[in-house]
Structures are given as C-alpha cells and as structure tokens.
CSV table of C-alpha atoms in Angstrom, one decimal:
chain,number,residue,atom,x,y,z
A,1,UNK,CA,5.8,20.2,-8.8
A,2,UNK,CA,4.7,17.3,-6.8
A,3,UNK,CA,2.4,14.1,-6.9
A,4,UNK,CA,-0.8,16.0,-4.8
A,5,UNK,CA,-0.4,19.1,-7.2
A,6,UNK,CA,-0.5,17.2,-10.5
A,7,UNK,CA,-3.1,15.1,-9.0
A,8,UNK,CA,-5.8,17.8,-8.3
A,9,UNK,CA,-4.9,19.6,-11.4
A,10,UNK,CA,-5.1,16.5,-13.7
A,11,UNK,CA,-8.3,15.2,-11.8
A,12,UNK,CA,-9.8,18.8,-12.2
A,13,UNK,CA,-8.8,18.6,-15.9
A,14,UNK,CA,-10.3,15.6,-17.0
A,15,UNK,CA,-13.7,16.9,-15.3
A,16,UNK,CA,-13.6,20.0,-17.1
A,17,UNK,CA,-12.9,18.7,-20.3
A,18,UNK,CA,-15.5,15.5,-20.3
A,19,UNK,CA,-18.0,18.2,-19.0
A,20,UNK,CA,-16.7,20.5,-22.3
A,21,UNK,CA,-17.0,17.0,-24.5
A,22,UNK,CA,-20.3,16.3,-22.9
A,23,UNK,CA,-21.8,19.5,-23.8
A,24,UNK,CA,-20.8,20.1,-27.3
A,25,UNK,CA,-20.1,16.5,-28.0
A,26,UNK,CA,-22.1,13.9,-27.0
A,27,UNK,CA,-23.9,13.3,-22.8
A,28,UNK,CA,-22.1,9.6,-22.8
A,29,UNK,CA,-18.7,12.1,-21.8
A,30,UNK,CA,-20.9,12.2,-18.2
A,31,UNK,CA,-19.7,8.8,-17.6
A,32,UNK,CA,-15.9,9.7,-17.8
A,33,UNK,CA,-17.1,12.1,-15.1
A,34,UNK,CA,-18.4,10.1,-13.1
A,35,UNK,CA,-15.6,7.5,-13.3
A,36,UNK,CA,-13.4,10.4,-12.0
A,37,UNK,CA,-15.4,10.9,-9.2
A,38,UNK,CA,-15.7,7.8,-8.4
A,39,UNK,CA,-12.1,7.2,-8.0
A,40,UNK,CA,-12.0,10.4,-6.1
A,41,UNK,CA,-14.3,9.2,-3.4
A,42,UNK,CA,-12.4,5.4,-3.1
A,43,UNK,CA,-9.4,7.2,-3.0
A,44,UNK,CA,-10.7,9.0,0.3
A,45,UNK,CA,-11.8,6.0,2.1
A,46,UNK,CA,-8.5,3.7,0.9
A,47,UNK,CA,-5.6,5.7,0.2
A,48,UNK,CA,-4.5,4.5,-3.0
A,49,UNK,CA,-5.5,6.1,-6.6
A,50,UNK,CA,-4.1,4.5,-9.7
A,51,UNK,CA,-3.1,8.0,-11.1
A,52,UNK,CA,-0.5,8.5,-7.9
A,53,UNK,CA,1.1,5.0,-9.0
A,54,UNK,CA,1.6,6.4,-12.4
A,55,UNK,CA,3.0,9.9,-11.7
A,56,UNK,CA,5.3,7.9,-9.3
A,57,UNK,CA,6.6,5.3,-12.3
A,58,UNK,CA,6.8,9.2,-14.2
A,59,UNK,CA,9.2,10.3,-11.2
A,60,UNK,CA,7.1,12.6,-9.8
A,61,UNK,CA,8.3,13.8,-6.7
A,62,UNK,CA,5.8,12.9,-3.7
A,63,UNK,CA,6.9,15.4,-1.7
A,64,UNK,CA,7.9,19.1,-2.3
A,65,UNK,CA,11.7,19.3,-2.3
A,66,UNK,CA,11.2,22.3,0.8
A,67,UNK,CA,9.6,19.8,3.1
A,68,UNK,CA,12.4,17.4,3.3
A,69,UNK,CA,15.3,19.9,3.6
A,70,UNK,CA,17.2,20.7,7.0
C-alpha cells in the first residue's frame, strides 16, 4: 500500500467515524469533521497535508512499487 491509498482511506475513516460519534455520541464530533475537510480542501490548493508527512516518517511508500520498476 502507498501514501495516496492510506490517505483517502484514513481521511474517509475519520469522517465516517466522527459522523458515527456525532450521531450516537454527542454533535460537537461535527467539528472533527469539519477539521478533516478543511485540511482536505488546503491540501488541494497547497500540496502539502500533515497526514502525508507522517505516513512518510511511518515509511510509507509514496509510490506503488509497479510504477518505478523497468
């Protein structure tokens, strides 16, 4: 797995579980998903998302290992 696979799945994680958390636990969960979101968009518009710089430090691979082979 690689660094823009992890990324969509952990970003769609952490809405879908702060929208769980806000339904059966209390609304004040919405703001984790807006946070999310927000970092989403910024991301777009400047390239650079604090969850990429820590899959990296994890060792993440950034690309798939089939890209970079000859």
């Amino acid at each position: 797995m690689y660094i823009d696979r992890m990324l969509r799945i952990i970003a769609g994680s952490f809405i879908l579980i702060s929208l769980l958390l806000a339904n059966y636990h209390s609304i004040n969960w919405l703001w984790f998903t807006a946070f999310v979101g927000l970092n989403l968009l910024q991301s777009g518009f400047t390239n650079w998302c604090p969850m990429i710089t820590i899959l990296e430090k994890l060792g993440v691979p950034r690309f798939p290992e089939e890209c970079c082979r000859k």
